[in-house]
XYZ file of C-alpha atoms in Angstrom:
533
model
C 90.185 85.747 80.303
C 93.275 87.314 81.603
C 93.616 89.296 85.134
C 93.050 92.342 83.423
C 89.486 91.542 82.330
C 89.256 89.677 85.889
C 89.335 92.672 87.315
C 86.997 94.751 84.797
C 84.527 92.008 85.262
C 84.847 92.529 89.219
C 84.869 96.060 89.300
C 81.796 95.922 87.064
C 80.131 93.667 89.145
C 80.102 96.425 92.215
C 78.979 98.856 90.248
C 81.432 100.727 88.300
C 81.072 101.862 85.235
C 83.462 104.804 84.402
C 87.168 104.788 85.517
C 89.471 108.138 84.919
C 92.861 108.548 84.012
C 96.079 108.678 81.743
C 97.483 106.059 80.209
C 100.956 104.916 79.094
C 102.591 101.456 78.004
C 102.062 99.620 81.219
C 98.390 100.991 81.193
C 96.943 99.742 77.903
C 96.045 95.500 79.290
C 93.918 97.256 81.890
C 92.533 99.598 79.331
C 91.881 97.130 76.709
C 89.811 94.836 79.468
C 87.416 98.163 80.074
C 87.068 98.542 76.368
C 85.591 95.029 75.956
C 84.210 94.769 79.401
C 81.977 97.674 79.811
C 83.827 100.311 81.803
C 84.303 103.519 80.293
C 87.701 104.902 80.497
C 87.507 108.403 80.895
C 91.095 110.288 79.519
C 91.477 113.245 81.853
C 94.188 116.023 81.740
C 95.835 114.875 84.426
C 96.074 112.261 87.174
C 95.130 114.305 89.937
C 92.245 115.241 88.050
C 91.338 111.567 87.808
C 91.612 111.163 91.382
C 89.099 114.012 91.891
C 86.929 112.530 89.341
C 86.634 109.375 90.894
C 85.757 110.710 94.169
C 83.178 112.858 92.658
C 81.467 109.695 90.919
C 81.358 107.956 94.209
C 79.228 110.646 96.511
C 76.944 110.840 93.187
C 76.309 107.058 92.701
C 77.105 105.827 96.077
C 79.368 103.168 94.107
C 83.595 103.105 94.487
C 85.131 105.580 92.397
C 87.712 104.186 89.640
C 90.878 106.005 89.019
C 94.248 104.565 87.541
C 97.599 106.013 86.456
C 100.813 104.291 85.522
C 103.935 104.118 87.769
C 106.323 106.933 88.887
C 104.852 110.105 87.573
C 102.077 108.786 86.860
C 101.125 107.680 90.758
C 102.559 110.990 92.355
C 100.106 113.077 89.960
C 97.335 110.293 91.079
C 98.458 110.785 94.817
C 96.468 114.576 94.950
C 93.333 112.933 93.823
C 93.182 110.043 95.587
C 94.067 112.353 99.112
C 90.922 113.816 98.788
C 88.603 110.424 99.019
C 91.086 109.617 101.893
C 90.529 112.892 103.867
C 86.720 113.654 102.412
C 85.623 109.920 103.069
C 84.825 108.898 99.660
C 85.009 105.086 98.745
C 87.222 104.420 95.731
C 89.573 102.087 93.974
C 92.868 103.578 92.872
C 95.180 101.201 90.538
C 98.491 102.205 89.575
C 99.755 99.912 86.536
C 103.538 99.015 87.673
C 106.573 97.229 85.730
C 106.764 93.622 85.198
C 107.681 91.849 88.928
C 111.238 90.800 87.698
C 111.932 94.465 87.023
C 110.850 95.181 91.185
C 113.957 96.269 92.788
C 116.084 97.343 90.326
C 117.199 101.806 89.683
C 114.444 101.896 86.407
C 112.843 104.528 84.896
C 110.027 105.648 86.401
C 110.162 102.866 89.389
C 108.974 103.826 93.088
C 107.571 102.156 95.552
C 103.597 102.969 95.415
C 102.549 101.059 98.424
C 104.964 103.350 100.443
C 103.565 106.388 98.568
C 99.786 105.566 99.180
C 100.178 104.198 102.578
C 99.457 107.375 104.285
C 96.360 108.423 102.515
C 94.401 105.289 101.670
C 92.648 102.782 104.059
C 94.680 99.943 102.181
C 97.500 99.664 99.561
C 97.676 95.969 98.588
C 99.509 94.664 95.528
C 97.275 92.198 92.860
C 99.306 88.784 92.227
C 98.483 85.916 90.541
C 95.633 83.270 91.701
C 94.811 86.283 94.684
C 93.294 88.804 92.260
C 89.745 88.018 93.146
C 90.451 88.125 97.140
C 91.986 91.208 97.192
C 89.459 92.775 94.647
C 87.022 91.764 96.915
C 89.010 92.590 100.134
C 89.497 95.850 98.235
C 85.930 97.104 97.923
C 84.509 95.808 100.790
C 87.128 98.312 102.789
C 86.461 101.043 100.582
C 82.803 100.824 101.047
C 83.256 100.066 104.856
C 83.056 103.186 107.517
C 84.673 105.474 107.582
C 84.662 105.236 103.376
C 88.037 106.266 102.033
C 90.566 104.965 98.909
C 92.203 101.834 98.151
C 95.154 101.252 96.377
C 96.067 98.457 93.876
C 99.557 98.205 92.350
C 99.139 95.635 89.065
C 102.147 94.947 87.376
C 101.940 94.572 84.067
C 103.182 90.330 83.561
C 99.948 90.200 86.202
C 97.479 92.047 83.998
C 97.825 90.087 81.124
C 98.913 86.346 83.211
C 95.522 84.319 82.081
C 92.613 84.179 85.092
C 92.850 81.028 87.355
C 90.085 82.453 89.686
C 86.768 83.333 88.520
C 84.872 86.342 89.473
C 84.183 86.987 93.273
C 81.162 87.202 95.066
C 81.313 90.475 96.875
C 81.236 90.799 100.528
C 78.733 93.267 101.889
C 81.004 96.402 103.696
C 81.460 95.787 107.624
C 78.264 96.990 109.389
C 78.840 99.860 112.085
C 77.028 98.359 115.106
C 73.727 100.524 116.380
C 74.815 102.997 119.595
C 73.812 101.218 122.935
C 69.987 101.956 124.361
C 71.763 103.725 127.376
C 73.874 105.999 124.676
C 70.937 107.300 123.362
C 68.878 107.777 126.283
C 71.611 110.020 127.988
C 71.687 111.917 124.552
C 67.664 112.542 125.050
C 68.017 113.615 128.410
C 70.830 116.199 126.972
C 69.083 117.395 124.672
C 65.562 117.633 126.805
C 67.460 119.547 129.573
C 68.801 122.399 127.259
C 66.987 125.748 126.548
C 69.111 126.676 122.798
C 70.560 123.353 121.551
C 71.381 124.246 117.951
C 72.465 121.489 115.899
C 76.005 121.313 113.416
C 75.545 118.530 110.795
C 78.498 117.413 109.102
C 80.398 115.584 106.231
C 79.825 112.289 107.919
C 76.232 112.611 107.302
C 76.336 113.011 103.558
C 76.784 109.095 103.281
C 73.575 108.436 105.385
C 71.048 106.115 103.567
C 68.002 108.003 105.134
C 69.290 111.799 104.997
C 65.742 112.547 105.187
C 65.815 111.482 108.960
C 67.960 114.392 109.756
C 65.659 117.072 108.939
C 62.496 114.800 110.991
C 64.958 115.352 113.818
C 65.057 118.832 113.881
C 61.331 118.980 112.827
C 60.243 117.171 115.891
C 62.156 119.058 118.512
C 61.988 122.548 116.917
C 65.754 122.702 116.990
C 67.847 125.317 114.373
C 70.407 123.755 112.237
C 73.848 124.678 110.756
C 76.032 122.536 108.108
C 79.310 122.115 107.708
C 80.479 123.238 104.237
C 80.596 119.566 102.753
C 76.925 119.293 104.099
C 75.055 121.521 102.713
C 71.870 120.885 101.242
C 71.022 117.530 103.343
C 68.178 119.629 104.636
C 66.592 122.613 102.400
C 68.198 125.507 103.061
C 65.236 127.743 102.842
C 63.607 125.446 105.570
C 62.801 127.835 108.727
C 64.680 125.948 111.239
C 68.244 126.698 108.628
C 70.672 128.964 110.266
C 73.564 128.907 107.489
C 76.870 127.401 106.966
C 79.875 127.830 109.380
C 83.390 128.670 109.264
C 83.383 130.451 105.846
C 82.607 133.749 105.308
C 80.126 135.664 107.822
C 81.951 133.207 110.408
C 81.928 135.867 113.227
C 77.966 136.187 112.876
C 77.678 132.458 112.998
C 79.960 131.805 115.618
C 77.870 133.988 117.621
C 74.483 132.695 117.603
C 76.359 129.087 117.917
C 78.207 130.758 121.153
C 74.932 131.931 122.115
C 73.463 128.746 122.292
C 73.799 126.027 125.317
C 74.207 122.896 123.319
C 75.710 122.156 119.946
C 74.593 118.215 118.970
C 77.007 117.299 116.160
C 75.603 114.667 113.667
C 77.757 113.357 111.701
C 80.626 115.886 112.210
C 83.581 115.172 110.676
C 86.539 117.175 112.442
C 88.021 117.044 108.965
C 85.844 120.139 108.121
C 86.808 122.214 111.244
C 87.170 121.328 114.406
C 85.025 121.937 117.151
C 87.115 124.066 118.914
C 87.681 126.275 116.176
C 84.295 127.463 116.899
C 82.387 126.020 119.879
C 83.598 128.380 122.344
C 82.767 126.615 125.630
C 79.062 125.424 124.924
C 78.383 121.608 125.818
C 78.664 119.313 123.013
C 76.677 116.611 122.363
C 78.443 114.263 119.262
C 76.554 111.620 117.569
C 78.543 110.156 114.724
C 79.892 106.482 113.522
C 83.254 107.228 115.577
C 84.314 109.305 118.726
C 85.052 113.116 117.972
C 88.762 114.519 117.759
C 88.459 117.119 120.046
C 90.948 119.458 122.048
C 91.285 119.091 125.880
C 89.316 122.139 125.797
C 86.305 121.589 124.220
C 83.563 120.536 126.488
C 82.213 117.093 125.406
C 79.208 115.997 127.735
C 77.833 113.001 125.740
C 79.165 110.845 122.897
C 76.840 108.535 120.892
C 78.946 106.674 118.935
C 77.440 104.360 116.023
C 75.030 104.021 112.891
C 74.495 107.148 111.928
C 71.162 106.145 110.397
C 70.018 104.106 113.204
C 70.889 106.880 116.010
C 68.974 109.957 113.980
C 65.877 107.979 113.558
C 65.683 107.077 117.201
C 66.000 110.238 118.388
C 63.837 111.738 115.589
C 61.252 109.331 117.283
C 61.426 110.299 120.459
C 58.433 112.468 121.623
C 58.917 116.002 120.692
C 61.577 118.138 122.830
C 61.007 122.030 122.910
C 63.618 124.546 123.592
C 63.623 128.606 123.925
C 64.376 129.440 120.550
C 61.516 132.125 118.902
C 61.447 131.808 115.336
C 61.250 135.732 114.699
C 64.748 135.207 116.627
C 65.935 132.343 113.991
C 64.446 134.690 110.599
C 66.580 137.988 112.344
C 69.654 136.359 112.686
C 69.573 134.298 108.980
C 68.514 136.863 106.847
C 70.970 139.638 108.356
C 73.749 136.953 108.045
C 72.753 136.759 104.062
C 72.803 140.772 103.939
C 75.833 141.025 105.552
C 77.515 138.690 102.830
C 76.279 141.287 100.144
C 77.886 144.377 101.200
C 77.195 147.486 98.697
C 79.117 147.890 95.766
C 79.229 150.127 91.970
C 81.475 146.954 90.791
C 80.713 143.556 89.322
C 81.188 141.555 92.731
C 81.888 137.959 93.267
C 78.661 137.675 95.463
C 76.400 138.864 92.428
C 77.277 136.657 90.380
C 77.240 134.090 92.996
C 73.428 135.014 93.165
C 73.307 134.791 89.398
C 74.257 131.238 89.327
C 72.061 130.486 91.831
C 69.170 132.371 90.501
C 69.543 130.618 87.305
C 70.788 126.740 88.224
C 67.222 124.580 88.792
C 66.903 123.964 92.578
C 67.775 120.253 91.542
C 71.008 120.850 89.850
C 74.459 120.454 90.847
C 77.154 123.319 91.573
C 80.639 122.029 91.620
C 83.431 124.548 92.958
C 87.287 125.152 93.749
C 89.426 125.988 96.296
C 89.947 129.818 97.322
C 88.130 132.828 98.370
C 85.250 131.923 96.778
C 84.394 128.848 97.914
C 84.306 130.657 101.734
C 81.809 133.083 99.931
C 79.640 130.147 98.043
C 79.490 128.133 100.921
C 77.778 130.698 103.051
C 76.059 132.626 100.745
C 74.489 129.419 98.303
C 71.539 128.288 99.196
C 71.535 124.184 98.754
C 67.957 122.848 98.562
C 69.135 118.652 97.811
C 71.143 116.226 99.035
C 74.742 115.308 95.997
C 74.237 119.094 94.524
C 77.165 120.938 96.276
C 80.316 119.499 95.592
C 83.772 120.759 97.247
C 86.681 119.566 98.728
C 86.676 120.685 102.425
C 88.833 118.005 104.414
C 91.667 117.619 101.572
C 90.709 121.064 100.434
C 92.670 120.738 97.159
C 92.735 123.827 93.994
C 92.124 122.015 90.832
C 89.076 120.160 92.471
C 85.972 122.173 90.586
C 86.361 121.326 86.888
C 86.838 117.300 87.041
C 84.231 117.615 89.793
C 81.618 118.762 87.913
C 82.525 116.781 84.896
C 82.962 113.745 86.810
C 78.948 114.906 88.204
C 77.497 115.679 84.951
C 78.889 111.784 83.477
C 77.566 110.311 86.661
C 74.007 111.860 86.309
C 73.416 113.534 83.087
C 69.560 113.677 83.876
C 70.908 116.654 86.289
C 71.934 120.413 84.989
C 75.367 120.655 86.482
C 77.280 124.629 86.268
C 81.226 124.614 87.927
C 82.485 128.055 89.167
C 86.334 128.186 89.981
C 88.356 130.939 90.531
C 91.286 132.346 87.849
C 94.032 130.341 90.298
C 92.287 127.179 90.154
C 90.906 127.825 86.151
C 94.831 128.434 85.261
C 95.781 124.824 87.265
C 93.143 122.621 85.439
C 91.620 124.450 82.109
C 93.600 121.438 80.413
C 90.482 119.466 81.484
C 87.947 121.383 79.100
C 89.159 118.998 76.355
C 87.177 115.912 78.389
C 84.663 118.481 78.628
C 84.740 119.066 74.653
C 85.208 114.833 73.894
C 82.563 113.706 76.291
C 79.965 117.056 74.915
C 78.677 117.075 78.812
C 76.770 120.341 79.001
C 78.727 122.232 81.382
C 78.884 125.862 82.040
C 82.111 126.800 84.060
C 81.643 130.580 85.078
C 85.701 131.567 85.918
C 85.635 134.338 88.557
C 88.403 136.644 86.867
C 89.677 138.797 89.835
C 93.242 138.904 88.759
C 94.839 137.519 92.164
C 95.144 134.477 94.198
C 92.655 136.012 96.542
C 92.347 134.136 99.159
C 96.653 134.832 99.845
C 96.415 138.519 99.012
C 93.909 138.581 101.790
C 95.806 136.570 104.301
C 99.155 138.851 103.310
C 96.816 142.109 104.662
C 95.795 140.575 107.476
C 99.511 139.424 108.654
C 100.929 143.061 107.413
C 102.630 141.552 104.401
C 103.942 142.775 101.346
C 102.086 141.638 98.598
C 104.113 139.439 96.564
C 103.318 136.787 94.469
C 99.806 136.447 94.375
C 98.838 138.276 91.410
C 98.048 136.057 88.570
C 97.833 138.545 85.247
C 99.743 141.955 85.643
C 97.911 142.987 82.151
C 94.396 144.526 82.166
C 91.702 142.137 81.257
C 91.450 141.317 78.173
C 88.498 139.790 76.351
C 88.134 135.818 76.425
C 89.432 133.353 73.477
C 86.981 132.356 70.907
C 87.548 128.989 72.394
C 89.551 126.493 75.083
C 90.512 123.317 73.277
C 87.513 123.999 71.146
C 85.115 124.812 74.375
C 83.371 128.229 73.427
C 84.573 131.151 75.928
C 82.547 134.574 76.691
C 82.515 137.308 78.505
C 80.698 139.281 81.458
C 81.545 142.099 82.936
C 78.156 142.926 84.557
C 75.347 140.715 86.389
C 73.519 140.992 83.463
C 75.920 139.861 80.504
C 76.273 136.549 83.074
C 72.740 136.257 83.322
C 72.052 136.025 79.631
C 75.508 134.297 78.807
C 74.838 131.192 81.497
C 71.414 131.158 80.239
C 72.392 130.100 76.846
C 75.042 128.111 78.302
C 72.605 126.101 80.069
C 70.153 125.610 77.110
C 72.818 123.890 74.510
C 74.149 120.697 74.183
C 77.771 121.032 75.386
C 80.174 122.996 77.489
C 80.877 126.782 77.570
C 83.634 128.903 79.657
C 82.128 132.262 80.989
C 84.778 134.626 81.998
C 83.038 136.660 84.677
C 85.302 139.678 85.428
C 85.038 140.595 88.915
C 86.014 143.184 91.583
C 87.476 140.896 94.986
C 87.244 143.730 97.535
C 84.488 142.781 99.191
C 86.262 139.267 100.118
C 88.235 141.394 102.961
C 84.595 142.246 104.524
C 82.635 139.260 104.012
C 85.762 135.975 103.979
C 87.379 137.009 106.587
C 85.339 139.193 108.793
């Protein structure tokens, strides 16, 4: 056994079983220890891709994502994905395969330094040497899998891979625990709560890594109190429960913000600032944050209590407390959610993102998985969706990356192919990653990516009208739209033009065996109304 299978048989040990990337020279000893040691490796498109991948495969399995790339190049590309487990908190292992150690040092082709390149967005860069490669595995994962999750990086130079094994396989350390808030921190956070007449409650992207997510919606259950997710949160409680208010800070934000203005308490659980912070939004209502760490706030947001530790642990005892009632009529809660919805639907004679938003929806089992970009869309999916399960929306929202959607929801659909799994991306992000269909095509992972063809990078075109800007540069295809290719990289492509042609073409797309592209051809003026309102 060389280092190389060492650390398959490691990795394999916690868990992993897939591992995405490109490969060159430098790559191959790693790649040959996954072929005979039982970890997949996936050939993406790109690196970045990989990166996204990997961070996709840990929120579904719970397990470290696996990326790797080789040096130079290679890392850079690498760097986008593995930014987004940094900044969305997803655990995963990022290996860069580097040059022989004499070589480190010298002006050669391709060298950089990748500790100094992944320093800034990974918990850890730490370089694998001989008779240490089990230790720092080991080190590795438990600090990946350790709150707040996030990426570690591992530079393995090649005379390391393939040096023979003097260690054997590590046992792995459990990840540090995060110690249970105090008695007193969760009394004061009662008597908050008790004393207010509209707490409403903001759950966030910190919360999507509970163990007992179901403990969230007995807290607002016992005490009667409405809810609100973050966009990375949605679907931890059923959205069609009666207590659900929405998501905030996409579109519709003005309606949300103000109910949440109108309220005298927002309890945060498990808000990430990442998302938005609170003072984006808050106004100068009382907040009451209950998360693993203390909130990164601006002087003026009004913080009254903190209740900093296990998420878990703090949920459930305050879910157990005896019930808490507040002022809010639930004839007041129905109003304000369902003219929210309407008000994301404004009338139209054209094809409209938000129908065929609703298509998707209508169509996609309440237990499957939507996986989406970066762009005016995602502001109209994330308000307008409704998420009924925990793992079934998947976007970037603290890194907030284009190019996330496709490996996303391939990445998904490997992870758990007992789930149906659809991807919608805009034209912008389709153009940036389409390269990717071809690990859709190899792998024959029944995908349906609907591509919302509006012609423009939306989401700039609307922030250039807004500022009084020329528009410049943000139209994609100057041509009228032309009918889809038979085919991407041997992926079948069709067309829609109308809810109904997307209705019957993601129906069949959902019923065979492999991947299809559905070009949905739609008219972006409602995103002035409804994204930014």
């Amino acid at each position: 056994m060389n280092n190389a299978d060492l650390i398959v048989a490691t990795l394999r040990a916690a868990g992993i079983t897939h591992g995405f990337g490109v490969p060159s020279g430098n790559v191959l000893p790693l790649m040959e220890a996954m072929r005979t040691g039982g970890i997949e490796f996936v050939l993406t498109a790109h690196e970045g891709s990989a990166g996204f991948a990997a961070d996709v495969t840990a929120r579904m399995t719970g397990k470290p994502g696996l990326c790797i790339a080789t040096l130079g190049p290679g890392a850079t590309n690498l760097a986008t994905g593995v930014g987004c487990a940094f900044l969305d908190r997803s655990p995963l292992i990022a290996i860069t395969c580097n040059l022989n150690r004499p070589q480190f040092g010298r002006r050669l082709q391709m060298g950089i330094d990748h500790h100094a390149l992944f320093k800034p967005i990974t918990k850890a860069t730490l370089a694998l040497r001989p008779g240490n490669v089990a230790a720092t595995l080991a080190a590795a994962l438990r600090t990946a899998l350790s709150e707040p999750q996030g990426p570690v990086h591992l530079d393995l130079p090649e005379d390391v891979a393939l040096a023979p094994a003097s260690e054997p396989v590590p046992l792995l350390p459990e990840p540090e625990p995060v110690s249970p808030a105090a008695n007193e921190a969760i009394a004061r956070a009662a008597d908050v709560i008790r004393k207010s007449a509209r707490p409403v409650v903001v759950i966030g992207a910190t919360a999507m890594r509970m163990k007992t997510p179901e403990s969230l919606r007995a807290f607002v259950e016992r005490h009667g109190i409405p809810f609100a997710t973050t966009t990375m949160a949605k679907g931890l409680i059923d959205e069609d429960h009666a207590l659900s208010i929405g998501c905030i800070e996409r579109a519709g934000r003005q309606a949300q913000r103000a109910l949440l203005r109108g309220a005298d308490l927002i309890i945060g659980l498990g808000y990430d600032t990442v998302e938005v912070e609170y003072e984006a939004w808050a106004g100068n209502v009382p907040v009451l944050n209950i998360d693993i760490e203390l909130a990164d706030v601006d002087a003026t947001v009004n913080v009254v209590h903190e209740v900093v530790g296990d998420l878990d642990a703090s949920v459930a005892r305050l879910a157990a407390l005896p019930a808490m009632r507040n002022a809010w009529l639930p004839e007041v809660l129905r109003r304000h959610r369902d003219g929210f919805q309407r008000s994301l639907r404004p009338s139209t004679t054209q094809f409209s993102p938000h129908q065929a938003i609703d298509v998707v929806r209508r169509l996609l089992p309440r237990n499957g998985v939507l996986a989406f970009d970066v762009g005016a869309h995602t502001h109209q999916i994330a308000s307008q969706w409704a998420a009924h399960a925990p793992r079934t929306f998947l976007i970037t929202n603290g890194w907030s990356s284009m190019g996330f959607g496709i490996p996303a929801a391939i990445a998904a659909k490997i992870a758990r192919p007992d789930l149906p799994v659809v991807c919608i991306v805009g034209d912008g992000c389709f153009q940036m990653t389409c390269g990717e269909l071809a690990v859709a095509r190899r792998h024959n992972v029944a995908i349906p990516f609907v591509v919302l063809d509006d012609r423009w990078l939306s989401l700039i075109k609307i922030k250039q009208e807004r500022r009084s800007l020329e528009i410049y540069c943000t139209e994609l295809l100057p041509d009228e739209v032309a009918p889809p290719p038979a085919h991407y990289f041997g992926v079948p492509a069709v067309g829609a033009r109308t809810p109904e042609e997307l209705a019957r073409g993601l129906a069949k797309a959902l019923s065979t065996s492999g991947p299809t592209v559905i070009q949905a051809v739609v008219d972006p003026a409602h995103y002035s109304e409804t994204v930014y309102d």
